[in-house]
């Protein structure tokens, strides 16, 4: 396989590392369930994510500042928080009350499918047969890992509510793509705080109590790594890959969680695990070897993000600049037409002619 351009390698690595951190959090969080109710644990995981990332931002910036975003970007971001931080967790908890855990595990794979479908059909990300097939193989592998070894039992309203939760998270992924050029720590941190407050509030309203201090500390630590830093990496991947491809890579999380459970916890690896590994490996390979190249036009745009002065960033500075790169500031892209391999990143969100 030919070497990937550096501009592609970083977001792909971020997406896979995000999947690894999130996948690793599952078997670890499972060990904490004995000391906490599931809803309360979910709240603590999200709170650990939001508060931990907030502290990291305070240390990095030596203070608190809100990143510059346009009114439209704030609109997309608030929609993302409402869908992914408020509605989805509530719908999932309501669905779990009317469906088995096995059914829920299988249905949660809908998030990746719906994320891709929305990206392709609504937000018009480009997709060829290779990308679609790769996505299908990755999701098939994830579904195999989640399959309960038999019938899933009656689904009913529980399935509908869980499917709606997946739709909300899929909308969240696509809305977050709209603000992925902004500070990833801020984007992920505020979402974590909101989701943590919502889930913890639900748990307290249902009469649940906070677990022992050791469980709280463990859950919040797992949340910072598996939910917080994972989401930061997910946002960076969105910036460079778009929603559908990032969602596809992130869908390898169940495999990574299962692999960690096998290696670290001594669980048995049966034929289903290896078949899922083969399907996911083939799907990732199809995505890694994708090449999308055509003549395209960049419209004029003004935004703020971390960048170097590459082919897409040939601008002057209206401030004293010491020549250091990468750096962050508001800059304007003039219209540009050229051809080169690219992903649907923050600079390539153009439409494609349907033939």
mmCIF file with all atom_site columns, N, CA and C in Angstrom, residues 80-110:
data_model
loop_
_atom_site.group_PDB
_atom_site.id
_atom_site.type_symbol
_atom_site.label_atom_id
_atom_site.label_alt_id
_atom_site.label_comp_id
_atom_site.label_asym_id
_atom_site.label_entity_id
_atom_site.label_seq_id
_atom_site.pdbx_PDB_ins_code
_atom_site.Cartn_x
_atom_site.Cartn_y
_atom_site.Cartn_z
_atom_site.occupancy
_atom_site.B_iso_or_equiv
_atom_site.pdbx_formal_charge
_atom_site.auth_seq_id
_atom_site.auth_comp_id
_atom_site.auth_asym_id
_atom_site.auth_atom_id
_atom_site.pdbx_PDB_model_num
ATOM 1  N N  . UNK A 1 80  ? -25.660 20.306 18.136 1.00 0.00 ? 80  UNK A N  1
ATOM 2  C CA . UNK A 1 80  ? -24.896 19.094 18.438 1.00 0.00 ? 80  UNK A CA 1
ATOM 3  C C  . UNK A 1 80  ? -25.014 18.740 19.919 1.00 0.00 ? 80  UNK A C  1
ATOM 4  N N  . UNK A 1 81  ? -24.903 19.740 20.790 1.00 0.00 ? 81  UNK A N  1
ATOM 5  C CA . UNK A 1 81  ? -25.018 19.487 22.231 1.00 0.00 ? 81  UNK A CA 1
ATOM 6  C C  . UNK A 1 81  ? -26.424 18.992 22.570 1.00 0.00 ? 81  UNK A C  1
ATOM 7  N N  . UNK A 1 82  ? -27.441 19.625 21.981 1.00 0.00 ? 82  UNK A N  1
ATOM 8  C CA . UNK A 1 82  ? -28.823 19.227 22.268 1.00 0.00 ? 82  UNK A CA 1
ATOM 9  C C  . UNK A 1 82  ? -29.078 17.782 21.835 1.00 0.00 ? 82  UNK A C  1
ATOM 10 N N  . UNK A 1 83  ? -28.589 17.426 20.645 1.00 0.00 ? 83  UNK A N  1
ATOM 11 C CA . UNK A 1 83  ? -28.833 16.071 20.129 1.00 0.00 ? 83  UNK A CA 1
ATOM 12 C C  . UNK A 1 83  ? -27.991 15.020 20.848 1.00 0.00 ? 83  UNK A C  1
ATOM 13 N N  . UNK A 1 84  ? -26.664 15.272 20.937 1.00 0.00 ? 84  UNK A N  1
ATOM 14 C CA . UNK A 1 84  ? -25.767 14.261 21.470 1.00 0.00 ? 84  UNK A CA 1
ATOM 15 C C  . UNK A 1 84  ? -25.588 14.305 22.966 1.00 0.00 ? 84  UNK A C  1
ATOM 16 N N  . UNK A 1 85  ? -25.732 15.481 23.576 1.00 0.00 ? 85  UNK A N  1
ATOM 17 C CA . UNK A 1 85  ? -25.494 15.606 25.005 1.00 0.00 ? 85  UNK A CA 1
ATOM 18 C C  . UNK A 1 85  ? -26.747 15.523 25.851 1.00 0.00 ? 85  UNK A C  1
ATOM 19 N N  . UNK A 1 86  ? -27.919 15.819 25.256 1.00 0.00 ? 86  UNK A N  1
ATOM 20 C CA . UNK A 1 86  ? -29.165 15.842 26.024 1.00 0.00 ? 86  UNK A CA 1
ATOM 21 C C  . UNK A 1 86  ? -30.139 14.763 25.549 1.00 0.00 ? 86  UNK A C  1
ATOM 22 N N  . UNK A 1 87  ? -30.577 14.854 24.292 1.00 0.00 ? 87  UNK A N  1
ATOM 23 C CA . UNK A 1 87  ? -31.621 13.944 23.804 1.00 0.00 ? 87  UNK A CA 1
ATOM 24 C C  . UNK A 1 87  ? -31.151 12.492 23.729 1.00 0.00 ? 87  UNK A C  1
ATOM 25 N N  . UNK A 1 88  ? -29.984 12.256 23.146 1.00 0.00 ? 88  UNK A N  1
ATOM 26 C CA . UNK A 1 88  ? -29.536 10.876 22.938 1.00 0.00 ? 88  UNK A CA 1
ATOM 27 C C  . UNK A 1 88  ? -29.389 10.090 24.238 1.00 0.00 ? 88  UNK A C  1
ATOM 28 N N  . UNK A 1 89  ? -28.703 10.627 25.267 1.00 0.00 ? 89  UNK A N  1
ATOM 29 C CA . UNK A 1 89  ? -28.601 9.856  26.516 1.00 0.00 ? 89  UNK A CA 1
ATOM 30 C C  . UNK A 1 89  ? -29.960 9.549  27.149 1.00 0.00 ? 89  UNK A C  1
ATOM 31 N N  . UNK A 1 90  ? -30.888 10.523 27.103 1.00 0.00 ? 90  UNK A N  1
ATOM 32 C CA . UNK A 1 90  ? -32.208 10.298 27.688 1.00 0.00 ? 90  UNK A CA 1
ATOM 33 C C  . UNK A 1 90  ? -32.949 9.211  26.914 1.00 0.00 ? 90  UNK A C  1
ATOM 34 N N  . UNK A 1 91  ? -32.925 9.291  25.572 1.00 0.00 ? 91  UNK A N  1
ATOM 35 C CA . UNK A 1 91  ? -33.590 8.280  24.749 1.00 0.00 ? 91  UNK A CA 1
ATOM 36 C C  . UNK A 1 91  ? -32.989 6.898  24.980 1.00 0.00 ? 91  UNK A C  1
ATOM 37 N N  . UNK A 1 92  ? -31.661 6.845  25.114 1.00 0.00 ? 92  UNK A N  1
ATOM 38 C CA . UNK A 1 92  ? -31.014 5.553  25.345 1.00 0.00 ? 92  UNK A CA 1
ATOM 39 C C  . UNK A 1 92  ? -31.457 4.952  26.676 1.00 0.00 ? 92  UNK A C  1
ATOM 40 N N  . UNK A 1 93  ? -31.492 5.748  27.725 1.00 0.00 ? 93  UNK A N  1
ATOM 41 C CA . UNK A 1 93  ? -31.888 5.225  29.032 1.00 0.00 ? 93  UNK A CA 1
ATOM 42 C C  . UNK A 1 93  ? -33.354 4.769  29.021 1.00 0.00 ? 93  UNK A C  1
ATOM 43 N N  . UNK A 1 94  ? -34.217 5.528  28.343 1.00 0.00 ? 94  UNK A N  1
ATOM 44 C CA . UNK A 1 94  ? -35.618 5.112  28.232 1.00 0.00 ? 94  UNK A CA 1
ATOM 45 C C  . UNK A 1 94  ? -35.730 3.827  27.423 1.00 0.00 ? 94  UNK A C  1
ATOM 46 N N  . UNK A 1 95  ? -34.915 3.722  26.356 1.00 0.00 ? 95  UNK A N  1
ATOM 47 C CA . UNK A 1 95  ? -34.945 2.513  25.541 1.00 0.00 ? 95  UNK A CA 1
ATOM 48 C C  . UNK A 1 95  ? -34.453 1.297  26.290 1.00 0.00 ? 95  UNK A C  1
ATOM 49 N N  . UNK A 1 96  ? -33.415 1.474  27.108 1.00 0.00 ? 96  UNK A N  1
ATOM 50 C CA . UNK A 1 96  ? -32.865 0.348  27.873 1.00 0.00 ? 96  UNK A CA 1
ATOM 51 C C  . UNK A 1 96  ? -33.886 -0.220 28.858 1.00 0.00 ? 96  UNK A C  1
ATOM 52 N N  . UNK A 1 97  ? -34.845 0.621  29.260 1.00 0.00 ? 97  UNK A N  1
ATOM 53 C CA . UNK A 1 97  ? -35.873 0.149  30.184 1.00 0.00 ? 97  UNK A CA 1
ATOM 54 C C  . UNK A 1 97  ? -36.865 -0.783 29.496 1.00 0.00 ? 97  UNK A C  1
ATOM 55 N N  . UNK A 1 98  ? -36.862 -0.804 28.164 1.00 0.00 ? 98  UNK A N  1
ATOM 56 C CA . UNK A 1 98  ? -37.825 -1.625 27.417 1.00 0.00 ? 98  UNK A CA 1
ATOM 57 C C  . UNK A 1 98  ? -37.147 -2.573 26.437 1.00 0.00 ? 98  UNK A C  1
ATOM 58 N N  . UNK A 1 99  ? -35.842 -2.781 26.571 1.00 0.00 ? 99  UNK A N  1
ATOM 59 C CA . UNK A 1 99  ? -35.112 -3.677 25.670 1.00 0.00 ? 99  UNK A CA 1
ATOM 60 C C  . UNK A 1 99  ? -34.004 -4.366 26.442 1.00 0.00 ? 99  UNK A C  1
ATOM 61 N N  . UNK A 1 100 ? -33.592 -5.512 25.958 1.00 0.00 ? 100 UNK A N  1
ATOM 62 C CA . UNK A 1 100 ? -32.500 -6.225 26.608 1.00 0.00 ? 100 UNK A CA 1
ATOM 63 C C  . UNK A 1 100 ? -31.165 -5.555 26.293 1.00 0.00 ? 100 UNK A C  1
ATOM 64 N N  . UNK A 1 101 ? -30.165 -5.824 27.135 1.00 0.00 ? 101 UNK A N  1
ATOM 65 C CA . UNK A 1 101 ? -28.833 -5.268 26.901 1.00 0.00 ? 101 UNK A CA 1
ATOM 66 C C  . UNK A 1 101 ? -28.265 -5.766 25.586 1.00 0.00 ? 101 UNK A C  1
ATOM 67 N N  . UNK A 1 102 ? -28.546 -7.030 25.244 1.00 0.00 ? 102 UNK A N  1
ATOM 68 C CA . UNK A 1 102 ? -28.051 -7.593 23.980 1.00 0.00 ? 102 UNK A CA 1
ATOM 69 C C  . UNK A 1 102 ? -28.651 -6.863 22.785 1.00 0.00 ? 102 UNK A C  1
ATOM 70 N N  . UNK A 1 103 ? -29.955 -6.598 22.856 1.00 0.00 ? 103 UNK A N  1
ATOM 71 C CA . UNK A 1 103 ? -30.608 -5.860 21.777 1.00 0.00 ? 103 UNK A CA 1
ATOM 72 C C  . UNK A 1 103 ? -30.001 -4.473 21.630 1.00 0.00 ? 103 UNK A C  1
ATOM 73 N N  . UNK A 1 104 ? -29.776 -3.809 22.771 1.00 0.00 ? 104 UNK A N  1
ATOM 74 C CA . UNK A 1 104 ? -29.225 -2.460 22.740 1.00 0.00 ? 104 UNK A CA 1
ATOM 75 C C  . UNK A 1 104 ? -27.835 -2.449 22.118 1.00 0.00 ? 104 UNK A C  1
ATOM 76 N N  . UNK A 1 105 ? -27.001 -3.421 22.481 1.00 0.00 ? 105 UNK A N  1
ATOM 77 C CA . UNK A 1 105 ? -25.644 -3.472 21.932 1.00 0.00 ? 105 UNK A CA 1
ATOM 78 C C  . UNK A 1 105 ? -25.668 -3.567 20.418 1.00 0.00 ? 105 UNK A C  1
ATOM 79 N N  . UNK A 1 106 ? -26.579 -4.396 19.908 1.00 0.00 ? 106 UNK A N  1
ATOM 80 C CA . UNK A 1 106 ? -26.663 -4.568 18.464 1.00 0.00 ? 106 UNK A CA 1
ATOM 81 C C  . UNK A 1 106 ? -27.217 -3.318 17.791 1.00 0.00 ? 106 UNK A C  1
ATOM 82 N N  . UNK A 1 107 ? -28.239 -2.728 18.392 1.00 0.00 ? 107 UNK A N  1
ATOM 83 C CA . UNK A 1 107 ? -28.872 -1.560 17.793 1.00 0.00 ? 107 UNK A CA 1
ATOM 84 C C  . UNK A 1 107 ? -27.965 -0.338 17.784 1.00 0.00 ? 107 UNK A C  1
ATOM 85 N N  . UNK A 1 108 ? -27.034 -0.240 18.748 1.00 0.00 ? 108 UNK A N  1
ATOM 86 C CA . UNK A 1 108 ? -26.162 0.927  18.814 1.00 0.00 ? 108 UNK A CA 1
ATOM 87 C C  . UNK A 1 108 ? -25.248 1.039  17.603 1.00 0.00 ? 108 UNK A C  1
ATOM 88 N N  . UNK A 1 109 ? -25.098 -0.051 16.834 1.00 0.00 ? 109 UNK A N  1
ATOM 89 C CA . UNK A 1 109 ? -24.328 0.028  15.602 1.00 0.00 ? 109 UNK A CA 1
ATOM 90 C C  . UNK A 1 109 ? -25.008 0.895  14.549 1.00 0.00 ? 109 UNK A C  1
ATOM 91 N N  . UNK A 1 110 ? -26.288 1.219  14.785 1.00 0.00 ? 110 UNK A N  1
ATOM 92 C CA . UNK A 1 110 ? -26.991 2.105  13.860 1.00 0.00 ? 110 UNK A CA 1
ATOM 93 C C  . UNK A 1 110 ? -26.357 3.485  13.802 1.00 0.00 ? 110 UNK A C  1
#
